[in-house]
Amino acid sequence: MTDKTANSMWGGRFAGGPDAIMEAINASIGFDKRMAAQDIEGSRAHAAMLAATGILSDKDGEAIREGLLTVLSEIETGKFPFSAALEDIHMNVEARLKEIVGEAAGRLHTARSRNDQVATDFKLWVRDQMDAVDGALEALLRALLQQAEAGADWVMPGFTHLQVAQPVTWGHHMMAYVEMFGRDRSRFADARARMNESPLGAAALAGTSFPIDRHMTAKALGFDRPAANSLDAVADRDFALEFLSAATITGMHLSRLAEELVIWSSAQFRFVALSDRFSTGSSIMPQKRNPDAAELIRAKIGRIMGAMVGLFTVMKGLPLAYSKDMQEDKEQVFDAADNLMLALAAMEGMVRDMTANRAALAAAAGSGFSTATDLADWLVRALGLPFREAHHVTGSLVAMAEEKDCDLPDLTLEDMQSVHSAITASVFDVLGVENSVNSRTSYGGTAPDQVRLQIARWKEDLG
């Protein structure tokens, strides 16, 4: 591509061509070619509207729309010659369209600017990505539900501060992540609904004097309505920031689950076994099964959150409307989207393939005096003690069990009565871990019936 050809896309003001440094810093075709399908979709809608409003002849409109399909086919089959001299995907497409349909291609840019064009392309791309994330989150939710249903009544330790707290069920723990990723899904849905306004027709910043029909192009592109302010339409990148914000929270949730899988799959815990598909060996230690996929997912939050901070930093000081700084909005969104989708797919696969060790979970559930709270609650219910006094009595019994190197259910009735004489044999009904989890019947509690109730609700919601 010659400088003369490149300059013809700009017009007659610039006599000399860009030097290599300026071309390198100015060009975005290396990354924004990912929006080729969206660019062509937007241009086809714009051409149809120009023809419908009489701004463009039907003949030229049809030639442009068909020519754009040819360009798209060339891009999809890898035959399209992208040129850095033409800067971006918009000029690359337009230049090739001119070679295909002739001078009519020059009429396509009537009543629009690269400012509203790129805003439209980017919105369409982010919207498509939100739909892809939604599908990936649904797959992960179904995998978690499958695990929860299989182990709705399997006991395991619940933790606070990574210390054994109270017994819970495996199904209840899995359902906690269902709730988390369900909120992530709703965040993307909220952001998608809010972003679904079309910038196309805002032109450079002030709208256009041509009698365009922005409602027609908005409908053609699946938007709910045209954006109501032309300045805001070209200056807005909230949709990308909201995508990155939702992606960051999702990435954080993925990282938390990944951390648990790393811990649980260790020899010290043995709560789960990860499949060979998502584990690796050691180059020197033949006994090792490393949870590399989980560790890499755990690290992805750094890239995703970094992208969010990066775009906030780009946008924070920009006056209205468009500034070239905004060319730096895409690479970090593309990178975050790629890494989020990869992390979601890997996590869905790990969760679906992993095997929970029911025996190890049950053995750990009764350790660390996990039913101490059940004992305190029994003292309140059965003996009418104030909770603070019950807490003190329970603490004394825990200390006794520690001294005897046993757990609370292993203490004798006489041992317990030496701390509080009113304790009766019925206390042992609440001290087993199975009894503990079965008693937690409050809405959202860990009792198996409650877990199954939540599983059924989610399965109905997912359809």
PDB file of N, CA, C and O in Angstrom, residues 280-348:
ATOM      1  N   THR A 280      -1.106 -31.858  35.877  1.00  0.00           N
ATOM      2  CA  THR A 280       0.165 -32.148  35.222  1.00  0.00           C
ATOM      3  C   THR A 280       1.072 -32.863  36.212  1.00  0.00           C
ATOM      4  O   THR A 280       0.826 -32.870  37.420  1.00  0.00           O
ATOM      5  N   GLY A 281       2.146 -33.447  35.698  1.00  0.00           N
ATOM      6  CA  GLY A 281       3.132 -34.091  36.539  1.00  0.00           C
ATOM      7  C   GLY A 281       4.323 -33.186  36.778  1.00  0.00           C
ATOM      8  O   GLY A 281       4.396 -32.057  36.289  1.00  0.00           O
ATOM      9  N   SER A 282       5.233 -33.671  37.548  1.00  0.00           N
ATOM     10  CA  SER A 282       6.467 -32.948  37.844  1.00  0.00           C
ATOM     11  C   SER A 282       7.590 -33.494  36.979  1.00  0.00           C
ATOM     12  O   SER A 282       7.634 -34.691  36.687  1.00  0.00           O
ATOM     13  N   SER A 283       8.508 -32.617  36.598  1.00  0.00           N
ATOM     14  CA  SER A 283       9.641 -33.054  35.778  1.00  0.00           C
ATOM     15  C   SER A 283      10.643 -33.872  36.576  1.00  0.00           C
ATOM     16  O   SER A 283      11.498 -34.543  35.995  1.00  0.00           O
ATOM     17  N   ILE A 284      10.573 -33.815  37.905  1.00  0.00           N
ATOM     18  CA  ILE A 284      11.568 -34.486  38.732  1.00  0.00           C
ATOM     19  C   ILE A 284      10.950 -35.385  39.808  1.00  0.00           C
ATOM     20  O   ILE A 284      11.571 -36.339  40.264  1.00  0.00           O
ATOM     21  N   MET A 285       9.697 -35.088  40.205  1.00  0.00           N
ATOM     22  CA  MET A 285       9.067 -35.845  41.297  1.00  0.00           C
ATOM     23  C   MET A 285       7.904 -36.653  40.743  1.00  0.00           C
ATOM     24  O   MET A 285       6.829 -36.114  40.473  1.00  0.00           O
ATOM     25  N   PRO A 286       8.097 -37.961  40.552  1.00  0.00           N
ATOM     26  CA  PRO A 286       7.086 -38.765  39.853  1.00  0.00           C
ATOM     27  C   PRO A 286       5.767 -38.916  40.588  1.00  0.00           C
ATOM     28  O   PRO A 286       4.761 -39.295  39.987  1.00  0.00           O
ATOM     29  N   GLN A 287       5.745 -38.619  41.889  1.00  0.00           N
ATOM     30  CA  GLN A 287       4.503 -38.809  42.648  1.00  0.00           C
ATOM     31  C   GLN A 287       3.543 -37.637  42.511  1.00  0.00           C
ATOM     32  O   GLN A 287       2.390 -37.725  42.936  1.00  0.00           O
ATOM     33  N   LYS A 288       3.998 -36.553  41.904  1.00  0.00           N
ATOM     34  CA  LYS A 288       3.218 -35.311  41.921  1.00  0.00           C
ATOM     35  C   LYS A 288       2.083 -35.328  40.909  1.00  0.00           C
ATOM     36  O   LYS A 288       2.209 -35.812  39.799  1.00  0.00           O
ATOM     37  N   ARG A 289       0.952 -34.739  41.336  1.00  0.00           N
ATOM     38  CA  ARG A 289      -0.159 -34.376  40.439  1.00  0.00           C
ATOM     39  C   ARG A 289      -0.456 -32.914  40.721  1.00  0.00           C
ATOM     40  O   ARG A 289      -1.073 -32.586  41.734  1.00  0.00           O
ATOM     41  N   ASN A 290       0.000 -32.078  39.851  1.00  0.00           N
ATOM     42  CA  ASN A 290      -0.107 -30.641  40.102  1.00  0.00           C
ATOM     43  C   ASN A 290      -1.406 -30.074  39.531  1.00  0.00           C
ATOM     44  O   ASN A 290      -1.743 -30.339  38.367  1.00  0.00           O
ATOM     45  N   PRO A 291      -2.130 -29.281  40.324  1.00  0.00           N
ATOM     46  CA  PRO A 291      -3.391 -28.688  39.848  1.00  0.00           C
ATOM     47  C   PRO A 291      -3.126 -27.424  39.024  1.00  0.00           C
ATOM     48  O   PRO A 291      -3.591 -26.331  39.341  1.00  0.00           O
ATOM     49  N   ASP A 292      -2.359 -27.587  37.941  1.00  0.00           N
ATOM     50  CA  ASP A 292      -1.904 -26.423  37.182  1.00  0.00           C
ATOM     51  C   ASP A 292      -3.055 -25.609  36.602  1.00  0.00           C
ATOM     52  O   ASP A 292      -2.987 -24.373  36.553  1.00  0.00           O
ATOM     53  N   ALA A 293      -4.100 -26.282  36.125  1.00  0.00           N
ATOM     54  CA  ALA A 293      -5.218 -25.536  35.537  1.00  0.00           C
ATOM     55  C   ALA A 293      -5.850 -24.620  36.575  1.00  0.00           C
ATOM     56  O   ALA A 293      -6.150 -23.448  36.291  1.00  0.00           O
ATOM     57  N   ALA A 294      -6.031 -25.136  37.791  1.00  0.00           N
ATOM     58  CA  ALA A 294      -6.608 -24.308  38.858  1.00  0.00           C
ATOM     59  C   ALA A 294      -5.680 -23.147  39.200  1.00  0.00           C
ATOM     60  O   ALA A 294      -6.132 -22.021  39.428  1.00  0.00           O
ATOM     61  N   GLU A 295      -4.386 -23.402  39.223  1.00  0.00           N
ATOM     62  CA  GLU A 295      -3.436 -22.333  39.552  1.00  0.00           C
ATOM     63  C   GLU A 295      -3.423 -21.255  38.475  1.00  0.00           C
ATOM     64  O   GLU A 295      -3.320 -20.058  38.779  1.00  0.00           O
ATOM     65  N   LEU A 296      -3.525 -21.668  37.231  1.00  0.00           N
ATOM     66  CA  LEU A 296      -3.545 -20.684  36.140  1.00  0.00           C
ATOM     67  C   LEU A 296      -4.835 -19.874  36.160  1.00  0.00           C
ATOM     68  O   LEU A 296      -4.821 -18.661  35.900  1.00  0.00           O
ATOM     69  N   ILE A 297      -5.961 -20.521  36.454  1.00  0.00           N
ATOM     70  CA  ILE A 297      -7.215 -19.781  36.614  1.00  0.00           C
ATOM     71  C   ILE A 297      -7.076 -18.768  37.742  1.00  0.00           C
ATOM     72  O   ILE A 297      -7.516 -17.616  37.623  1.00  0.00           O
ATOM     73  N   ARG A 298      -6.462 -19.187  38.828  1.00  0.00           N
ATOM     74  CA  ARG A 298      -6.259 -18.299  39.977  1.00  0.00           C
ATOM     75  C   ARG A 298      -5.457 -17.060  39.573  1.00  0.00           C
ATOM     76  O   ARG A 298      -5.673 -15.969  40.098  1.00  0.00           O
ATOM     77  N   ALA A 299      -4.557 -17.216  38.627  1.00  0.00           N
ATOM     78  CA  ALA A 299      -3.723 -16.095  38.190  1.00  0.00           C
ATOM     79  C   ALA A 299      -4.413 -15.189  37.177  1.00  0.00           C
ATOM     80  O   ALA A 299      -4.018 -14.025  37.020  1.00  0.00           O
ATOM     81  N   LYS A 300      -5.435 -15.691  36.488  1.00  0.00           N
ATOM     82  CA  LYS A 300      -6.068 -14.905  35.424  1.00  0.00           C
ATOM     83  C   LYS A 300      -6.682 -13.610  35.942  1.00  0.00           C
ATOM     84  O   LYS A 300      -6.781 -12.628  35.203  1.00  0.00           O
ATOM     85  N   ILE A 301      -7.102 -13.585  37.211  1.00  0.00           N
ATOM     86  CA  ILE A 301      -7.706 -12.374  37.750  1.00  0.00           C
ATOM     87  C   ILE A 301      -6.749 -11.194  37.642  1.00  0.00           C
ATOM     88  O   ILE A 301      -7.179 -10.057  37.467  1.00  0.00           O
ATOM     89  N   GLY A 302      -5.438 -11.451  37.716  1.00  0.00           N
ATOM     90  CA  GLY A 302      -4.475 -10.366  37.595  1.00  0.00           C
ATOM     91  C   GLY A 302      -4.564  -9.672  36.245  1.00  0.00           C
ATOM     92  O   GLY A 302      -4.541  -8.438  36.162  1.00  0.00           O
ATOM     93  N   ARG A 303      -4.689 -10.449  35.187  1.00  0.00           N
ATOM     94  CA  ARG A 303      -4.784  -9.860  33.847  1.00  0.00           C
ATOM     95  C   ARG A 303      -6.125  -9.162  33.643  1.00  0.00           C
ATOM     96  O   ARG A 303      -6.199  -8.078  33.051  1.00  0.00           O
ATOM     97  N   ILE A 304      -7.188  -9.800  34.136  1.00  0.00           N
ATOM     98  CA  ILE A 304      -8.520  -9.228  33.930  1.00  0.00           C
ATOM     99  C   ILE A 304      -8.672  -7.929  34.717  1.00  0.00           C
ATOM    100  O   ILE A 304      -9.137  -6.917  34.187  1.00  0.00           O
ATOM    101  N   MET A 305      -8.280  -7.954  35.988  1.00  0.00           N
ATOM    102  CA  MET A 305      -8.365  -6.740  36.798  1.00  0.00           C
ATOM    103  C   MET A 305      -7.420  -5.663  36.259  1.00  0.00           C
ATOM    104  O   MET A 305      -7.751  -4.477  36.261  1.00  0.00           O
ATOM    105  N   GLY A 306      -6.254  -6.079  35.771  1.00  0.00           N
ATOM    106  CA  GLY A 306      -5.321  -5.121  35.177  1.00  0.00           C
ATOM    107  C   GLY A 306      -5.921  -4.418  33.979  1.00  0.00           C
ATOM    108  O   GLY A 306      -5.720  -3.214  33.776  1.00  0.00           O
ATOM    109  N   ALA A 307      -6.683  -5.158  33.168  1.00  0.00           N
ATOM    110  CA  ALA A 307      -7.353  -4.548  32.021  1.00  0.00           C
ATOM    111  C   ALA A 307      -8.366  -3.511  32.472  1.00  0.00           C
ATOM    112  O   ALA A 307      -8.488  -2.427  31.882  1.00  0.00           O
ATOM    113  N   MET A 308      -9.108  -3.843  33.523  1.00  0.00           N
ATOM    114  CA  MET A 308     -10.113  -2.899  34.034  1.00  0.00           C
ATOM    115  C   MET A 308      -9.443  -1.619  34.521  1.00  0.00           C
ATOM    116  O   MET A 308      -9.856  -0.508  34.162  1.00  0.00           O
ATOM    117  N   VAL A 309      -8.394  -1.755  35.318  1.00  0.00           N
ATOM    118  CA  VAL A 309      -7.692  -0.573  35.825  1.00  0.00           C
ATOM    119  C   VAL A 309      -7.088   0.219  34.666  1.00  0.00           C
ATOM    120  O   VAL A 309      -7.123   1.451  34.650  1.00  0.00           O
ATOM    121  N   GLY A 310      -6.565  -0.499  33.674  1.00  0.00           N
ATOM    122  CA  GLY A 310      -5.976   0.174  32.520  1.00  0.00           C
ATOM    123  C   GLY A 310      -6.972   1.039  31.772  1.00  0.00           C
ATOM    124  O   GLY A 310      -6.684   2.193  31.426  1.00  0.00           O
ATOM    125  N   LEU A 311      -8.169   0.505  31.515  1.00  0.00           N
ATOM    126  CA  LEU A 311      -9.161   1.279  30.766  1.00  0.00           C
ATOM    127  C   LEU A 311      -9.709   2.430  31.598  1.00  0.00           C
ATOM    128  O   LEU A 311      -9.952   3.524  31.068  1.00  0.00           O
ATOM    129  N   PHE A 312      -9.920   2.211  32.896  1.00  0.00           N
ATOM    130  CA  PHE A 312     -10.330   3.325  33.742  1.00  0.00           C
ATOM    131  C   PHE A 312      -9.302   4.446  33.683  1.00  0.00           C
ATOM    132  O   PHE A 312      -9.650   5.635  33.651  1.00  0.00           O
ATOM    133  N   THR A 313      -8.033   4.083  33.656  1.00  0.00           N
ATOM    134  CA  THR A 313      -6.967   5.082  33.615  1.00  0.00           C
ATOM    135  C   THR A 313      -6.963   5.830  32.293  1.00  0.00           C
ATOM    136  O   THR A 313      -6.740   7.044  32.251  1.00  0.00           O
ATOM    137  N   VAL A 314      -7.219   5.112  31.201  1.00  0.00           N
ATOM    138  CA  VAL A 314      -7.298   5.765  29.890  1.00  0.00           C
ATOM    139  C   VAL A 314      -8.435   6.782  29.858  1.00  0.00           C
ATOM    140  O   VAL A 314      -8.293   7.901  29.355  1.00  0.00           O
ATOM    141  N   MET A 315      -9.583   6.422  30.420  1.00  0.00           N
ATOM    142  CA  MET A 315     -10.787   7.232  30.258  1.00  0.00           C
ATOM    143  C   MET A 315     -10.917   8.365  31.276  1.00  0.00           C
ATOM    144  O   MET A 315     -11.670   9.310  31.043  1.00  0.00           O
ATOM    145  N   LYS A 316     -10.211   8.296  32.381  1.00  0.00           N
ATOM    146  CA  LYS A 316     -10.530   9.160  33.520  1.00  0.00           C
ATOM    147  C   LYS A 316     -10.349  10.649  33.246  1.00  0.00           C
ATOM    148  O   LYS A 316     -11.019  11.473  33.863  1.00  0.00           O
ATOM    149  N   GLY A 317      -9.461  11.038  32.337  1.00  0.00           N
ATOM    150  CA  GLY A 317      -9.201  12.466  32.163  1.00  0.00           C
ATOM    151  C   GLY A 317      -9.582  13.007  30.807  1.00  0.00           C
ATOM    152  O   GLY A 317      -9.123  14.091  30.426  1.00  0.00           O
ATOM    153  N   LEU A 318     -10.428  12.300  30.063  1.00  0.00           N
ATOM    154  CA  LEU A 318     -10.711  12.705  28.683  1.00  0.00           C
ATOM    155  C   LEU A 318     -11.870  13.699  28.617  1.00  0.00           C
ATOM    156  O   LEU A 318     -12.947  13.429  29.137  1.00  0.00           O
ATOM    157  N   PRO A 319     -11.652  14.830  27.965  1.00  0.00           N
ATOM    158  CA  PRO A 319     -12.780  15.748  27.719  1.00  0.00           C
ATOM    159  C   PRO A 319     -13.659  15.178  26.615  1.00  0.00           C
ATOM    160  O   PRO A 319     -13.242  14.324  25.843  1.00  0.00           O
ATOM    161  N   LEU A 320     -14.903  15.652  26.550  1.00  0.00           N
ATOM    162  CA  LEU A 320     -15.777  15.230  25.459  1.00  0.00           C
ATOM    163  C   LEU A 320     -15.312  15.863  24.160  1.00  0.00           C
ATOM    164  O   LEU A 320     -14.807  16.968  24.143  1.00  0.00           O
ATOM    165  N   ALA A 321     -15.408  15.208  22.980  1.00  0.00           N
ATOM    166  CA  ALA A 321     -16.110  13.938  22.901  1.00  0.00           C
ATOM    167  C   ALA A 321     -15.086  12.819  22.683  1.00  0.00           C
ATOM    168  O   ALA A 321     -14.732  12.087  23.602  1.00  0.00           O
ATOM    169  N   TYR A 322     -14.562  12.707  21.451  1.00  0.00           N
ATOM    170  CA  TYR A 322     -13.627  11.634  21.146  1.00  0.00           C
ATOM    171  C   TYR A 322     -12.200  12.149  21.228  1.00  0.00           C
ATOM    172  O   TYR A 322     -11.899  13.266  20.797  1.00  0.00           O
ATOM    173  N   SER A 323     -11.321  11.323  21.785  1.00  0.00           N
ATOM    174  CA  SER A 323      -9.878  11.572  21.759  1.00  0.00           C
ATOM    175  C   SER A 323      -9.197  10.293  21.295  1.00  0.00           C
ATOM    176  O   SER A 323      -9.702   9.193  21.510  1.00  0.00           O
ATOM    177  N   LYS A 324      -8.042  10.456  20.685  1.00  0.00           N
ATOM    178  CA  LYS A 324      -7.332   9.294  20.146  1.00  0.00           C
ATOM    179  C   LYS A 324      -6.911   8.328  21.242  1.00  0.00           C
ATOM    180  O   LYS A 324      -6.683   7.136  20.981  1.00  0.00           O
ATOM    181  N   ASP A 325      -6.848   8.827  22.490  1.00  0.00           N
ATOM    182  CA  ASP A 325      -6.572   7.930  23.624  1.00  0.00           C
ATOM    183  C   ASP A 325      -7.486   6.714  23.590  1.00  0.00           C
ATOM    184  O   ASP A 325      -7.109   5.616  24.022  1.00  0.00           O
ATOM    185  N   MET A 326      -8.695   6.918  23.100  1.00  0.00           N
ATOM    186  CA  MET A 326      -9.706   5.858  23.159  1.00  0.00           C
ATOM    187  C   MET A 326      -9.399   4.708  22.215  1.00  0.00           C
ATOM    188  O   MET A 326     -10.061   3.661  22.279  1.00  0.00           O
ATOM    189  N   GLN A 327      -8.397   4.871  21.357  1.00  0.00           N
ATOM    190  CA  GLN A 327      -7.929   3.726  20.575  1.00  0.00           C
ATOM    191  C   GLN A 327      -7.334   2.658  21.491  1.00  0.00           C
ATOM    192  O   GLN A 327      -7.291   1.481  21.137  1.00  0.00           O
ATOM    193  N   GLU A 328      -6.904   3.089  22.692  1.00  0.00           N
ATOM    194  CA  GLU A 328      -6.307   2.155  23.652  1.00  0.00           C
ATOM    195  C   GLU A 328      -7.368   1.415  24.474  1.00  0.00           C
ATOM    196  O   GLU A 328      -7.042   0.822  25.503  1.00  0.00           O
ATOM    197  N   ASP A 329      -8.610   1.468  24.032  1.00  0.00           N
ATOM    198  CA  ASP A 329      -9.674   0.816  24.796  1.00  0.00           C
ATOM    199  C   ASP A 329      -9.849  -0.654  24.463  1.00  0.00           C
ATOM    200  O   ASP A 329     -10.439  -1.400  25.250  1.00  0.00           O
ATOM    201  N   LYS A 330      -9.329  -1.102  23.334  1.00  0.00           N
ATOM    202  CA  LYS A 330      -9.735  -2.414  22.829  1.00  0.00           C
ATOM    203  C   LYS A 330      -8.824  -3.562  23.235  1.00  0.00           C
ATOM    204  O   LYS A 330      -9.308  -4.633  23.616  1.00  0.00           O
ATOM    205  N   GLU A 331      -7.519  -3.382  23.143  1.00  0.00           N
ATOM    206  CA  GLU A 331      -6.617  -4.510  23.380  1.00  0.00           C
ATOM    207  C   GLU A 331      -6.824  -5.133  24.755  1.00  0.00           C
ATOM    208  O   GLU A 331      -6.813  -6.352  24.915  1.00  0.00           O
ATOM    209  N   GLN A 332      -6.992  -4.261  25.764  1.00  0.00           N
ATOM    210  CA  GLN A 332      -7.155  -4.810  27.107  1.00  0.00           C
ATOM    211  C   GLN A 332      -8.511  -5.502  27.269  1.00  0.00           C
ATOM    212  O   GLN A 332      -8.624  -6.497  27.992  1.00  0.00           O
ATOM    213  N   VAL A 333      -9.538  -5.009  26.580  1.00  0.00           N
ATOM    214  CA  VAL A 333     -10.833  -5.686  26.626  1.00  0.00           C
ATOM    215  C   VAL A 333     -10.744  -7.037  25.910  1.00  0.00           C
ATOM    216  O   VAL A 333     -11.259  -8.050  26.401  1.00  0.00           O
ATOM    217  N   PHE A 334     -10.082  -7.055  24.766  1.00  0.00           N
ATOM    218  CA  PHE A 334      -9.910  -8.314  24.041  1.00  0.00           C
ATOM    219  C   PHE A 334      -9.158  -9.330  24.906  1.00  0.00           C
ATOM    220  O   PHE A 334      -9.540 -10.502  24.992  1.00  0.00           O
ATOM    221  N   ASP A 335      -8.078  -8.877  25.532  1.00  0.00           N
ATOM    222  CA  ASP A 335      -7.268  -9.784  26.344  1.00  0.00           C
ATOM    223  C   ASP A 335      -8.060 -10.308  27.535  1.00  0.00           C
ATOM    224  O   ASP A 335      -8.028 -11.502  27.848  1.00  0.00           O
ATOM    225  N   ALA A 336      -8.781  -9.403  28.210  1.00  0.00           N
ATOM    226  CA  ALA A 336      -9.582  -9.822  29.369  1.00  0.00           C
ATOM    227  C   ALA A 336     -10.661 -10.812  28.947  1.00  0.00           C
ATOM    228  O   ALA A 336     -10.903 -11.816  29.637  1.00  0.00           O
ATOM    229  N   ALA A 337     -11.316 -10.542  27.823  1.00  0.00           N
ATOM    230  CA  ALA A 337     -12.374 -11.436  27.347  1.00  0.00           C
ATOM    231  C   ALA A 337     -11.818 -12.812  27.014  1.00  0.00           C
ATOM    232  O   ALA A 337     -12.405 -13.848  27.373  1.00  0.00           O
ATOM    233  N   ASP A 338     -10.678 -12.853  26.337  1.00  0.00           N
ATOM    234  CA  ASP A 338     -10.064 -14.134  25.991  1.00  0.00           C
ATOM    235  C   ASP A 338      -9.736 -14.943  27.241  1.00  0.00           C
ATOM    236  O   ASP A 338      -9.994 -16.148  27.317  1.00  0.00           O
ATOM    237  N   ASN A 339      -9.145 -14.270  28.215  1.00  0.00           N
ATOM    238  CA  ASN A 339      -8.715 -14.972  29.421  1.00  0.00           C
ATOM    239  C   ASN A 339      -9.894 -15.383  30.298  1.00  0.00           C
ATOM    240  O   ASN A 339      -9.861 -16.437  30.937  1.00  0.00           O
ATOM    241  N   LEU A 340     -10.935 -14.556  30.322  1.00  0.00           N
ATOM    242  CA  LEU A 340     -12.129 -14.939  31.075  1.00  0.00           C
ATOM    243  C   LEU A 340     -12.787 -16.166  30.463  1.00  0.00           C
ATOM    244  O   LEU A 340     -13.160 -17.108  31.176  1.00  0.00           O
ATOM    245  N   MET A 341     -12.927 -16.178  29.151  1.00  0.00           N
ATOM    246  CA  MET A 341     -13.564 -17.321  28.493  1.00  0.00           C
ATOM    247  C   MET A 341     -12.748 -18.595  28.694  1.00  0.00           C
ATOM    248  O   MET A 341     -13.308 -19.673  28.932  1.00  0.00           O
ATOM    249  N   LEU A 342     -11.422 -18.474  28.629  1.00  0.00           N
ATOM    250  CA  LEU A 342     -10.568 -19.632  28.840  1.00  0.00           C
ATOM    251  C   LEU A 342     -10.691 -20.139  30.271  1.00  0.00           C
ATOM    252  O   LEU A 342     -10.795 -21.352  30.514  1.00  0.00           O
ATOM    253  N   ALA A 343     -10.694 -19.213  31.232  1.00  0.00           N
ATOM    254  CA  ALA A 343     -10.811 -19.598  32.638  1.00  0.00           C
ATOM    255  C   ALA A 343     -12.158 -20.257  32.921  1.00  0.00           C
ATOM    256  O   ALA A 343     -12.236 -21.249  33.658  1.00  0.00           O
ATOM    257  N   LEU A 344     -13.228 -19.715  32.354  1.00  0.00           N
ATOM    258  CA  LEU A 344     -14.554 -20.306  32.557  1.00  0.00           C
ATOM    259  C   LEU A 344     -14.629 -21.715  31.969  1.00  0.00           C
ATOM    260  O   LEU A 344     -15.169 -22.630  32.597  1.00  0.00           O
ATOM    261  N   ALA A 345     -14.079 -21.883  30.781  1.00  0.00           N
ATOM    262  CA  ALA A 345     -14.112 -23.205  30.148  1.00  0.00           C
ATOM    263  C   ALA A 345     -13.302 -24.213  30.955  1.00  0.00           C
ATOM    264  O   ALA A 345     -13.732 -25.361  31.157  1.00  0.00           O
ATOM    265  N   ALA A 346     -12.121 -23.790  31.430  1.00  0.00           N
ATOM    266  CA  ALA A 346     -11.282 -24.696  32.218  1.00  0.00           C
ATOM    267  C   ALA A 346     -11.946 -25.044  33.547  1.00  0.00           C
ATOM    268  O   ALA A 346     -11.914 -26.200  33.987  1.00  0.00           O
ATOM    269  N   MET A 347     -12.557 -24.058  34.197  1.00  0.00           N
ATOM    270  CA  MET A 347     -13.202 -24.330  35.473  1.00  0.00           C
ATOM    271  C   MET A 347     -14.403 -25.246  35.289  1.00  0.00           C
ATOM    272  O   MET A 347     -14.626 -26.168  36.092  1.00  0.00           O
ATOM    273  N   GLU A 348     -15.181 -25.016  34.246  1.00  0.00           N
ATOM    274  CA  GLU A 348     -16.330 -25.889  33.986  1.00  0.00           C
ATOM    275  C   GLU A 348     -15.870 -27.329  33.789  1.00  0.00           C
ATOM    276  O   GLU A 348     -16.456 -28.271  34.321  1.00  0.00           O
TER     277      GLU A 348
END
